Short mmCIF file of C-alpha atoms and ligand atoms in Angstrom, two decimals:
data_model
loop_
_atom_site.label_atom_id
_atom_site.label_comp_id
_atom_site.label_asym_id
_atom_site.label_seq_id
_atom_site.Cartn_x
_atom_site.Cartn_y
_atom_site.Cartn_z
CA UNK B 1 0.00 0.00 0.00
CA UNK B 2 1.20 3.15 -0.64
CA UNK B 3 0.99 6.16 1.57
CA UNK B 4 0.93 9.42 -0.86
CA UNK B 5 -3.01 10.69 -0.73
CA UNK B 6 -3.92 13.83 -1.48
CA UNK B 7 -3.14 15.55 1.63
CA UNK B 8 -4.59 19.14 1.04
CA UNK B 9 -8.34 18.44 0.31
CA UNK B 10 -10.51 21.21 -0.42
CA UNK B 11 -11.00 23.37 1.85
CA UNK B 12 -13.99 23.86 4.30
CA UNK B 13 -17.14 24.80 2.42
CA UNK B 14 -14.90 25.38 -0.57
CA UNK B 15 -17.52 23.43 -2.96
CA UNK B 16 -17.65 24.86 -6.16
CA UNK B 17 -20.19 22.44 -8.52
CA UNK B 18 -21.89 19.31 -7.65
CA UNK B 19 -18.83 16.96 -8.23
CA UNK B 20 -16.53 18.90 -5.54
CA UNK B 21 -16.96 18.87 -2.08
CA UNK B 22 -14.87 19.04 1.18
CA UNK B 23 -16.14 15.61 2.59
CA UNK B 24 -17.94 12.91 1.10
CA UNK B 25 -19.56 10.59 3.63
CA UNK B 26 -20.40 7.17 2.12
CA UNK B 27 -23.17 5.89 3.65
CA UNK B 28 -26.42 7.23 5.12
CA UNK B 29 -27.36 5.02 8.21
CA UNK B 30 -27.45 6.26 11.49
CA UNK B 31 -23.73 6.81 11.71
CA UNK B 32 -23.17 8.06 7.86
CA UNK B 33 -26.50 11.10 8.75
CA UNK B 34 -24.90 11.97 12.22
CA UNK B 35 -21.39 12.48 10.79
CA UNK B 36 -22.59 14.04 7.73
CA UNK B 37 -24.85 16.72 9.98
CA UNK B 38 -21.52 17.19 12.51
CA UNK B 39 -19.49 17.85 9.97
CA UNK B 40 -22.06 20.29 7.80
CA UNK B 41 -22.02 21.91 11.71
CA UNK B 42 -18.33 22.47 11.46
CA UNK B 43 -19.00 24.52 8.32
CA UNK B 44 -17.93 21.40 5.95
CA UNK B 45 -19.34 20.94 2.71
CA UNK B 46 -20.46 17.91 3.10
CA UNK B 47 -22.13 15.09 0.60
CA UNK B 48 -23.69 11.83 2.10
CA UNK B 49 -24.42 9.30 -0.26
CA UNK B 50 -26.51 5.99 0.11
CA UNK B 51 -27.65 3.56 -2.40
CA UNK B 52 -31.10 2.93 -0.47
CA UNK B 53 -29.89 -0.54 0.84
CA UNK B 54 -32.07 -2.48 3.15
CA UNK B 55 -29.62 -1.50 6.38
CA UNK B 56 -29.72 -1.69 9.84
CA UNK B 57 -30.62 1.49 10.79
CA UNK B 58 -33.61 0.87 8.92
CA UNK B 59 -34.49 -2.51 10.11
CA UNK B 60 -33.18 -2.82 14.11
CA UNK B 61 -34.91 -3.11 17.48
CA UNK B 62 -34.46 0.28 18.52
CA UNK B 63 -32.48 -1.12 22.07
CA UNK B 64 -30.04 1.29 23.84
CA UNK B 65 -27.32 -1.90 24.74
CA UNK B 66 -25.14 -1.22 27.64
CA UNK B 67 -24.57 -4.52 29.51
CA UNK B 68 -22.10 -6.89 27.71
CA UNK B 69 -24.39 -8.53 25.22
CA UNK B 70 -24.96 -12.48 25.93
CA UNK B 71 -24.45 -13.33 21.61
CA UNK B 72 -20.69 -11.82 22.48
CA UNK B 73 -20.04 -14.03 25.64
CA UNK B 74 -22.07 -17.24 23.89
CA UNK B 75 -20.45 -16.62 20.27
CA UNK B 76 -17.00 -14.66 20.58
CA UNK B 77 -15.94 -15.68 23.79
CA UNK B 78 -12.10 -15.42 22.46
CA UNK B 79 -12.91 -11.49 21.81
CA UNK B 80 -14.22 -11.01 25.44
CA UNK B 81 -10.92 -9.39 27.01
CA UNK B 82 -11.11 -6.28 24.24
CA UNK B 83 -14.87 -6.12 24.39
CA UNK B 84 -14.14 -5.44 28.23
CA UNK B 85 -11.39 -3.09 27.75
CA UNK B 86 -13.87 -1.02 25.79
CA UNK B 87 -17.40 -1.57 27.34
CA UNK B 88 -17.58 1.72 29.00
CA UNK B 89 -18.66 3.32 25.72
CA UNK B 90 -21.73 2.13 25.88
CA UNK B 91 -23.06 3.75 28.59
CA UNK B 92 -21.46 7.20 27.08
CA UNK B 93 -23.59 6.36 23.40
CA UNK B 94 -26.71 6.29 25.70
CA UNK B 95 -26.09 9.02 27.56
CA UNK B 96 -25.12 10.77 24.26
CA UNK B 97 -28.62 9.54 22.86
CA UNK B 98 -30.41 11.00 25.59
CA UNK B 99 -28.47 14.65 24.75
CA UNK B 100 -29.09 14.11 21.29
CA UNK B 101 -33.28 13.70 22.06
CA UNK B 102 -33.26 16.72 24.09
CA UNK B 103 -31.04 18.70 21.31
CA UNK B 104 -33.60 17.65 18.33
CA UNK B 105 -37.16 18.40 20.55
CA UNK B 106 -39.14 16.08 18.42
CA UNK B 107 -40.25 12.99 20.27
CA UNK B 108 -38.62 9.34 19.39
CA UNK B 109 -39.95 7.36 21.68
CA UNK B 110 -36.51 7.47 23.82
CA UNK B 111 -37.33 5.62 27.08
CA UNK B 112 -34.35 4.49 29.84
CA UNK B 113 -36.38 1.53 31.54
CA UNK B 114 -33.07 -0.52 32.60
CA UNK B 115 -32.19 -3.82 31.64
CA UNK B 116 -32.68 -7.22 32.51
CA UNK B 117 -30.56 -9.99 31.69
CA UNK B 118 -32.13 -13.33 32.83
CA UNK B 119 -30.33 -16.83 34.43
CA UNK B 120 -32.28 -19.83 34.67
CA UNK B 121 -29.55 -22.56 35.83
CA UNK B 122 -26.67 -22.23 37.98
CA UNK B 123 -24.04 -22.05 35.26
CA UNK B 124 -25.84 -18.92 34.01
CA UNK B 125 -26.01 -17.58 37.65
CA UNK B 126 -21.84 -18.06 37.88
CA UNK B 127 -21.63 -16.33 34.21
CA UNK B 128 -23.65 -13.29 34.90
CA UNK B 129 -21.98 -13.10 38.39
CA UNK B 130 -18.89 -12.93 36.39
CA UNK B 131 -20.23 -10.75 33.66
CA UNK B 132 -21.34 -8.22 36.09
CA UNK B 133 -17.47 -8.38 38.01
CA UNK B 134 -16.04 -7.63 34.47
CA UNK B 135 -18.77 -4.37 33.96
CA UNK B 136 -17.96 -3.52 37.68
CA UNK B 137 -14.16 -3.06 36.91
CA UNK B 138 -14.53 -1.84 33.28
CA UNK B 139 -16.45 1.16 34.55
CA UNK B 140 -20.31 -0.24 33.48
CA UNK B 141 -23.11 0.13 36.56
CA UNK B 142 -24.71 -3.45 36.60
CA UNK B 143 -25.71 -5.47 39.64
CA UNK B 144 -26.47 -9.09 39.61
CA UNK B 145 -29.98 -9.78 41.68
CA UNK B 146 -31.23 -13.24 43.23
CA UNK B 147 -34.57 -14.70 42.17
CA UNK B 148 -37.08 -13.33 44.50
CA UNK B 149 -35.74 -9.66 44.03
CA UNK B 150 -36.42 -10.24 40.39
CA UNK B 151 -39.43 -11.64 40.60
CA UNK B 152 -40.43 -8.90 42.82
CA UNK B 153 -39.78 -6.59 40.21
CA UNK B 154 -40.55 -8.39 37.09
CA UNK B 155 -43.71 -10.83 38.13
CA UNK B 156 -44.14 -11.32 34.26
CA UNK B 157 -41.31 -13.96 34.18
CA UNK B 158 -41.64 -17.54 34.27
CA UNK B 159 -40.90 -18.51 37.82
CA UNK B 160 -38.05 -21.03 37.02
CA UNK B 161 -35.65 -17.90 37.05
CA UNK B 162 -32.86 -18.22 38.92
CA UNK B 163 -31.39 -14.44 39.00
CA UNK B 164 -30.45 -11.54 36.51
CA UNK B 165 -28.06 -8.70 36.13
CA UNK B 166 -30.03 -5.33 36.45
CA UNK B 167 -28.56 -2.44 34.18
CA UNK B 168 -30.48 0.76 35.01
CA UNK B 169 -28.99 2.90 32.24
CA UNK B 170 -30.32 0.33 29.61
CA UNK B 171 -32.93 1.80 27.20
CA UNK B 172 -35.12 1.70 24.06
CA UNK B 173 -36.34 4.33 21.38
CA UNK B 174 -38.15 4.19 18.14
CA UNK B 175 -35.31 3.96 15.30
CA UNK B 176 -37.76 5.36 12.34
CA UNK B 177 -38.83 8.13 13.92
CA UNK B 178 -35.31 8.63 15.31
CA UNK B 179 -33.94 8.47 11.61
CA UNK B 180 -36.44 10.43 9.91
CA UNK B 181 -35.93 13.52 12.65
CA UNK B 182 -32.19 13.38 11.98
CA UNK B 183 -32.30 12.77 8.07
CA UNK B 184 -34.36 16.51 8.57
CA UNK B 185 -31.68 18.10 10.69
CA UNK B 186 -28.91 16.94 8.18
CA UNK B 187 -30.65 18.18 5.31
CA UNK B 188 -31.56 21.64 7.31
CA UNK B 189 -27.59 21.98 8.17
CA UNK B 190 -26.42 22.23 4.46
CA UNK B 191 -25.19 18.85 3.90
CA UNK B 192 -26.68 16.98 0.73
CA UNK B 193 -28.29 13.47 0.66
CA UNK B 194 -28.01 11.69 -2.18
CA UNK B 195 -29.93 8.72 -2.05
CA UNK B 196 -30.53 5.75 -4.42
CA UNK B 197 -26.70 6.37 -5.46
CA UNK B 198 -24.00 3.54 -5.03
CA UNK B 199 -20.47 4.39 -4.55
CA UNK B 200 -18.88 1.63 -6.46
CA UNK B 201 -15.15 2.45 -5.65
CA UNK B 202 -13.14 5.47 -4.44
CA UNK B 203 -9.96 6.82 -6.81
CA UNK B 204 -7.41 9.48 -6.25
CA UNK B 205 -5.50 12.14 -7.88
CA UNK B 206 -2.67 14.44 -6.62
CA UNK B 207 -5.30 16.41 -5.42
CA UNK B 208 -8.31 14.93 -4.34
CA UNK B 209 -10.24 11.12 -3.57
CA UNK B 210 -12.48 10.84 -6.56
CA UNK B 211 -15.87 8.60 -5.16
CA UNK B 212 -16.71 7.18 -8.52
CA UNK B 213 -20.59 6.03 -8.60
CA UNK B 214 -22.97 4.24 -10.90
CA UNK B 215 -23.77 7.46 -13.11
CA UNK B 216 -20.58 9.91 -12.19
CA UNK B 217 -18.19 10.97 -9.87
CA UNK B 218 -17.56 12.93 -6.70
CA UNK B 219 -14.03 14.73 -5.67
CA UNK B 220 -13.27 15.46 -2.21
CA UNK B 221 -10.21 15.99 -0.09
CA UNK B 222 -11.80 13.52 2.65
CA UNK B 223 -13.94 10.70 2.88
CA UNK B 224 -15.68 8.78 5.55
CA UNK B 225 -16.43 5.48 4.95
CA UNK B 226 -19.34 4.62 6.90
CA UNK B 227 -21.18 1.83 4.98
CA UNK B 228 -21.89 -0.50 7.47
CA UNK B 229 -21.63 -3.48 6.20
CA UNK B 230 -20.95 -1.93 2.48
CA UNK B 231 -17.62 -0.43 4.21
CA UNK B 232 -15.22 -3.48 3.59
CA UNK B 233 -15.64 -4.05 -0.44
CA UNK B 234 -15.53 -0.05 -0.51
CA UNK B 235 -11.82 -0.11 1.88
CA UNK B 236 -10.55 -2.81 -0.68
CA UNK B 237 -10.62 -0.26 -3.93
CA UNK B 238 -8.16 1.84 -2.14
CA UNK B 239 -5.91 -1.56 -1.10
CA UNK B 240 -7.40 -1.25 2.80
CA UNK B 241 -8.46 -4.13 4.84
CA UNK B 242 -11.77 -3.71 6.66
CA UNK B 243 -13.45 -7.46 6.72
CA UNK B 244 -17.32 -5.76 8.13
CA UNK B 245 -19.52 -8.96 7.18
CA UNK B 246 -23.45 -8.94 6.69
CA UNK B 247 -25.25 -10.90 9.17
CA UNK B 248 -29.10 -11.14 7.89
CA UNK B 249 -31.19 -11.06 11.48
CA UNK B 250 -34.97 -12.03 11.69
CA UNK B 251 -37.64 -9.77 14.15
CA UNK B 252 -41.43 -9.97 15.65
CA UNK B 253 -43.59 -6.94 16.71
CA UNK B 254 -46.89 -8.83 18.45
CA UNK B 255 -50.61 -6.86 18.83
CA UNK B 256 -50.35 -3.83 21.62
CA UNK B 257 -51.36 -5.18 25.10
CA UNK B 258 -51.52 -3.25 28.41
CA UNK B 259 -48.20 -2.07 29.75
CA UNK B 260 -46.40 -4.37 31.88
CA UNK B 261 -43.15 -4.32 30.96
CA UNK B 262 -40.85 -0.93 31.27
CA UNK B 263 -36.90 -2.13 30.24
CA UNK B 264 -35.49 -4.42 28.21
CA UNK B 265 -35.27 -8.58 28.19
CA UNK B 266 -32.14 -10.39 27.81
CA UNK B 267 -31.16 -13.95 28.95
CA UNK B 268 -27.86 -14.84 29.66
CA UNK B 269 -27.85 -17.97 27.10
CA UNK B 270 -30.53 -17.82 24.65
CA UNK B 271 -30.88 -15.35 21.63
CA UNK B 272 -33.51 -13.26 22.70
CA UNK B 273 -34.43 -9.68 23.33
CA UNK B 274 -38.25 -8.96 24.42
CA UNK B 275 -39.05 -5.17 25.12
CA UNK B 276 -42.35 -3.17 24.29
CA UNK B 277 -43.44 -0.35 22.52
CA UNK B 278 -45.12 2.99 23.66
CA UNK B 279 -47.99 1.24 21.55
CA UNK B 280 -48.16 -1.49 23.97
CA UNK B 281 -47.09 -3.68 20.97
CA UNK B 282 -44.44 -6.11 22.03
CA UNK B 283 -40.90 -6.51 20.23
CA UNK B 284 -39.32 -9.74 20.25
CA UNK B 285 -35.50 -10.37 18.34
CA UNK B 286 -32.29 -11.76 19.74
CA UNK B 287 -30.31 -12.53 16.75
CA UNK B 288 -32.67 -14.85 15.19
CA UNK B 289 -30.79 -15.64 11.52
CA UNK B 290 -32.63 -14.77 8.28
CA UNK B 291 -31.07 -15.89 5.05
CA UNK B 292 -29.84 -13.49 2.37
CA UNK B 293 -31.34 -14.17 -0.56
CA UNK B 294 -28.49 -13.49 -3.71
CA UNK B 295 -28.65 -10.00 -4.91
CA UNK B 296 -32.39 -9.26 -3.25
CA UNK B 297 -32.49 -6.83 -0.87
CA UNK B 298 -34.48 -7.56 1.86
CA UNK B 299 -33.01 -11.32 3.31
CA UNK B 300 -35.82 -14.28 3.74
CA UNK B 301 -37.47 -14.65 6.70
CA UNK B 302 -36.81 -18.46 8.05
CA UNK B 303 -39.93 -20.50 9.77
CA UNK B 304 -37.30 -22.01 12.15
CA UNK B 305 -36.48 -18.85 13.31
CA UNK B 306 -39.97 -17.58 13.41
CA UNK B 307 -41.19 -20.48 15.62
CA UNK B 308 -38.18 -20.66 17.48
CA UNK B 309 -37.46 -17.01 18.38
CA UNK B 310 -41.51 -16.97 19.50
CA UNK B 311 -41.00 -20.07 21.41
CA UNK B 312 -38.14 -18.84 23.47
CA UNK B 313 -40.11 -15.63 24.23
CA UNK B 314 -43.17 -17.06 25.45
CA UNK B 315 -41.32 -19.86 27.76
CA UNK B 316 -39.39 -16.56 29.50
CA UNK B 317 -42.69 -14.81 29.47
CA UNK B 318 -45.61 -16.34 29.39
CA UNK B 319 -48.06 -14.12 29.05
CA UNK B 320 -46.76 -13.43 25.55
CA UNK B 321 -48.77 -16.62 24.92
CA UNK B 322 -52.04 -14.77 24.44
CA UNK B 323 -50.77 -12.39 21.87
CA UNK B 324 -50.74 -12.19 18.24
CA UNK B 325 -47.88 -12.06 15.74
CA UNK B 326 -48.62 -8.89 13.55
CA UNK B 327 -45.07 -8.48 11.74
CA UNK B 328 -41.72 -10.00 11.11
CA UNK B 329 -39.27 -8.59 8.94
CA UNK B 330 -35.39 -9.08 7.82
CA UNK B 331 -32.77 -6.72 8.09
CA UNK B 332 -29.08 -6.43 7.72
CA UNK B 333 -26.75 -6.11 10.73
CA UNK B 334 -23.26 -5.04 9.81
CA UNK B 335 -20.35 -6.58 12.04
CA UNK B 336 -16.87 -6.22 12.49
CA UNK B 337 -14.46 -7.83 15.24
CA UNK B 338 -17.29 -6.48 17.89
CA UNK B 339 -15.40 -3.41 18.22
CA UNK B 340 -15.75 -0.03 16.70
CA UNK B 341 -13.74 1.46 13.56
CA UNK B 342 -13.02 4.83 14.05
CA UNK B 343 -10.59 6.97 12.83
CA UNK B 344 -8.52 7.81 10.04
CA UNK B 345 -6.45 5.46 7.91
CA UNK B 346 -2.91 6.66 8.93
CA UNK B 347 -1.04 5.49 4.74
CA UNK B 348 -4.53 7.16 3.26
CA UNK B 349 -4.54 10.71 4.74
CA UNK B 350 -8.15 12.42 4.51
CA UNK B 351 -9.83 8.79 4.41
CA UNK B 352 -11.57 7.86 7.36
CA UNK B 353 -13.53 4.96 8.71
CA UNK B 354 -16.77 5.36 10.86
CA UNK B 355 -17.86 1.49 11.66
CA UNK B 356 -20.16 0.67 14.94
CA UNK B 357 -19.28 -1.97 16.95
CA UNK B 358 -21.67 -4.30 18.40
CA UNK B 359 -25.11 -2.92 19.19
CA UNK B 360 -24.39 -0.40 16.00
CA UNK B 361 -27.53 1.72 16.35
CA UNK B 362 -27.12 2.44 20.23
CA UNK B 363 -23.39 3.64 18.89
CA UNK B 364 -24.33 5.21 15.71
CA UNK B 365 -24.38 8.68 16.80
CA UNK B 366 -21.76 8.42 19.80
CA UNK B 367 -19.28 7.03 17.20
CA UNK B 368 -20.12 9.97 14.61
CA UNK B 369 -19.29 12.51 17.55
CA UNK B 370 -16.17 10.97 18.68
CA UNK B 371 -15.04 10.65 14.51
CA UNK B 372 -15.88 14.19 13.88
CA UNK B 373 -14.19 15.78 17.42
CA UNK B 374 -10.43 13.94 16.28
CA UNK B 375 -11.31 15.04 12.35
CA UNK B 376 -10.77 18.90 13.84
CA UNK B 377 -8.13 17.95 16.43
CA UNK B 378 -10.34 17.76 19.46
CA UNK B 379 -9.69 15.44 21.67
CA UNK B 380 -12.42 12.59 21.76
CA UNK B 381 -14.63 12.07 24.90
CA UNK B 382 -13.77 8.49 24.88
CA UNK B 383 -10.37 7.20 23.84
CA UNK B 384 -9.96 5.71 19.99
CA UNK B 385 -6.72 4.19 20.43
CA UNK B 386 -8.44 0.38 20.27
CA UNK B 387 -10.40 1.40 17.21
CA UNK B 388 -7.59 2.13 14.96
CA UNK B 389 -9.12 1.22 11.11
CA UNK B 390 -5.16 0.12 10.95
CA UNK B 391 -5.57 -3.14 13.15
CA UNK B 392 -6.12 -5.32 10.45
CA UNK B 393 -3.14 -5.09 8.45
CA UNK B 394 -3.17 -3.48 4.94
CA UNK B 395 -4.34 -5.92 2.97
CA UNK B 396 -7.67 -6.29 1.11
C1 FAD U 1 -32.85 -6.95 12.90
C2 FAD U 1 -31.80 -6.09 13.54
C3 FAD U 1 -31.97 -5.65 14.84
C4 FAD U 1 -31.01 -4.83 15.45
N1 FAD U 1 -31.26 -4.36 16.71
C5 FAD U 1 -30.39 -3.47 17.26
C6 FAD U 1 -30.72 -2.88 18.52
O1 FAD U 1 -31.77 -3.14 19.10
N2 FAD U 1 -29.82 -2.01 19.06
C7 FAD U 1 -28.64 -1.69 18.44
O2 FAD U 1 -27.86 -0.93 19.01
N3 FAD U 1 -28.33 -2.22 17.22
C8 FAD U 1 -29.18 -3.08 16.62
N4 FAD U 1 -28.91 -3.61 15.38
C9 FAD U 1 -27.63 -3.23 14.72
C10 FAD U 1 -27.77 -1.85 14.05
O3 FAD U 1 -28.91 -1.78 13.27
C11 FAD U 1 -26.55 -1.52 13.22
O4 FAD U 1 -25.37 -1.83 13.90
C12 FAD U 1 -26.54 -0.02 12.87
O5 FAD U 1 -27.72 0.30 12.20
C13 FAD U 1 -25.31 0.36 12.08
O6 FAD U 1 -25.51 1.65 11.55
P1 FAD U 1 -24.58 2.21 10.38
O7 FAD U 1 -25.13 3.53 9.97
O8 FAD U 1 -23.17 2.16 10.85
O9 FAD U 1 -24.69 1.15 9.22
P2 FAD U 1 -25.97 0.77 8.34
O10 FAD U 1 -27.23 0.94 9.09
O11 FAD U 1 -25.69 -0.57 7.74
O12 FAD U 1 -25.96 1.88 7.20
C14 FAD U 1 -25.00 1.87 6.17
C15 FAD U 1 -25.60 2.49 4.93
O13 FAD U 1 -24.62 2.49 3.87
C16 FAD U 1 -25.25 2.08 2.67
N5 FAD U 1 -24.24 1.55 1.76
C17 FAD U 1 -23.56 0.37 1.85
N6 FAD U 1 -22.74 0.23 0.80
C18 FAD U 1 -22.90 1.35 0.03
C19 FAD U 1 -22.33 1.79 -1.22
N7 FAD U 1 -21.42 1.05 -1.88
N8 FAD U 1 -22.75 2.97 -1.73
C20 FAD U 1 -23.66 3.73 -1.08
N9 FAD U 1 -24.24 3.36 0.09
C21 FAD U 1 -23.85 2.18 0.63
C22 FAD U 1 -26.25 1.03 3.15
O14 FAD U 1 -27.27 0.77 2.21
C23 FAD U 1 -26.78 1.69 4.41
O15 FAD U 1 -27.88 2.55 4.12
C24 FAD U 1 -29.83 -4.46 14.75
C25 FAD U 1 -29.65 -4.90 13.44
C26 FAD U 1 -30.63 -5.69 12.82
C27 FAD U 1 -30.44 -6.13 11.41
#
């Protein structure tokens, strides 16, 4: 790889046609629209392009994630010690949610209930008593509680619970309305959207990156790659390696029923997340697969994990029994190694890389903040230095 970009860019809100801009963000999910809108609020001119895809930010649960997430400990066990190192941003993205709400004045549905994550054997009671240890020291507020505390405060549970880890700061909000609020404030800040527009591969000149799309081309003297899981084929036309994956994930939204439950459902070892709506409608996900289905793009919705996802909600809580199915869908959830990608590529000066780590939508805007603060030499809220975009080597 070699290291000679252009290094001088042009300069803030120096864009002269519709090809040339300052900064071209690639990508308009949550992250791509919050770093687009910080930018255009640093006087940038800024372009955000999206080809429309069927993404997560689109398609998630809406769940503010700050307890270590039981798919990591189940599935990536090996990746635990960095996810620890690191697990205090969460609590800072939800915080930084809750600033955001206040700072847009339109409602999304943000609610902080607190979070339960559920045991129902003894192994699960050691893990979680462990899990909570690791949040203790790694600067997350969790505290593990014994059966008849929880059922005290959550009599909706099946009774064969053993225990769960409590995590007030735990939360939920409505992602479409959330999205559609901010796609508004980006456009109102002087950034552009372009939608429907796929970046097929970025070029560069003495001068400038060229973002070359399906009908034209873009010049900027930066670019921030945040494409979710369209990021690591977009890092590989400029000889970077960035291995995001797509991971097609499968979710229910049941009839509204009468409040009963304020914070979010977890359980220690099963994939599932159970949380309800303002509407009284209940959500139930986890990480239930769907299957991508060749170049469509909305993935297929499995009957296993229909049935199965369902089944593992009601036998946590029963009363879900009574209550009608009224949607699934598909949707894509990018992933990386867990942790974020933030930062700029040190042999590609101007390019930068703005990837969520696990629970991407509760980081979205956090991530954008932090990106944008060390683009004009602030100094981040929360350290980078573990989500260089250079830890995978420089090969595609
Ligand atoms: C079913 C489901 C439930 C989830 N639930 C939660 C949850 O409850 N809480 C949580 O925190 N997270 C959740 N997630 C994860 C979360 O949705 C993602 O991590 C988050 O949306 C990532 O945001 P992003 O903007 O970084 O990427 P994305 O949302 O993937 O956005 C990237 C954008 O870039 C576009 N793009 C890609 N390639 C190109 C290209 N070549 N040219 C132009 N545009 C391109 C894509 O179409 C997309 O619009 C869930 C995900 C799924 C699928």
């Amino acid at each position: 790889m070699t290291t000679d970009g252009p290094t001088s860019g042009f300069p803030s809100a120096a864009r002269t046609t519709d090809s040339e801009f300052d900064t071209v963000v690639i990508g308009g999910g949550i992250t791509g629209m919050c770093v687009s809108w910080f930018l255009a609020q640093e006087g940038a001119a800024v372009v955000c392009v999206d080809d429309g895809g069927n993404a997560g930010s689109g398609a998630n649960a809406g769940s503010l994630h700050v307890q270590m997430q039981s798919r990591v400990l189940r599935l990536f066990p090996q990746r635990m010690p960095d996810y620890e190192k690191t697990v205090a941003i969460y609590p800072r993205a939800v915080d930084f949610w809750q600033r955001l709400a206040a700072e847009l004045g339109e409602d999304i549905d943000l609610r902080i209930g607190g979070g339960l994550m559920i045991a129902q054997s003894d192994a699960e009671v050691r893990l979680l008593q462990r899990k909570c240890a690791a949040e203790t020291r790694n600067g997350v507020d969790s505290a593990f509680i014994g059966a008849s505390e929880l059922l005290s405060i959550a009599p909706y549970l099946h009774s064969g619970v053993r225990g769960a880890v409590y995590c007030a700061a735990e939360g939920q909000l409505n992602p479409l309305l959330a999205n559609a609020v901010i796609r508004r404030r980006l456009r109102r800040s002087g950034a552009q959207l372009r939608e429907r527009e796929t970046v097929l591969r970025i070029d560069r000149d003495a001068r400038a990156y060229r973002v070359i799309l399906a009908g034209g081309e873009i010049r900027a003297g930066r670019v921030v790659i945040a494409a979710g899981a369209g990021s690591g084929p977009i890092a590989a036309t400029l000889g970077l390696r960035l291995p995001t994956r797509a991971e097609p994930l499968h979710m229910n939204v049941t009839e509204a029923t009468t409040p009963f439950l304020d914070g979010l459902l977890q359980h220690a070892a099963q994939p599932i997340t159970v949380k309800q709506l303002h509407s009284g409608q209940v959500l139930v996900g986890g990480g239930w697969p769907a299957r991508a289905s060749g170049a469509a793009p909305v993935p297929e919705i499995l009957r296993a994990s229909l049935t199965g996802n369902l089944r593992l909600a009601q036998a946590l809580v029963p009363r879900l029994a009574g209550l009608q199915v009224l949607r699934c869908w598909a949707g894509v959830n990018p992933t990386i190694d867990l942790l974020s990608v933030l930062g700029e590529v040190t042999s590609l000066p101007g390019v930068f890389i703005a990837v969520p780590g696990d629970a991407g939508y509760t980081l979205g805007p956090y991530c954008a903040r932090l990106l944008v603060d060390s683009m004009y030499g602030r100094r981040p809220d929360f350290p980078l230095e573990n989500f260089s975009p250079m830890r995978f080597g420089d090969r595609p």
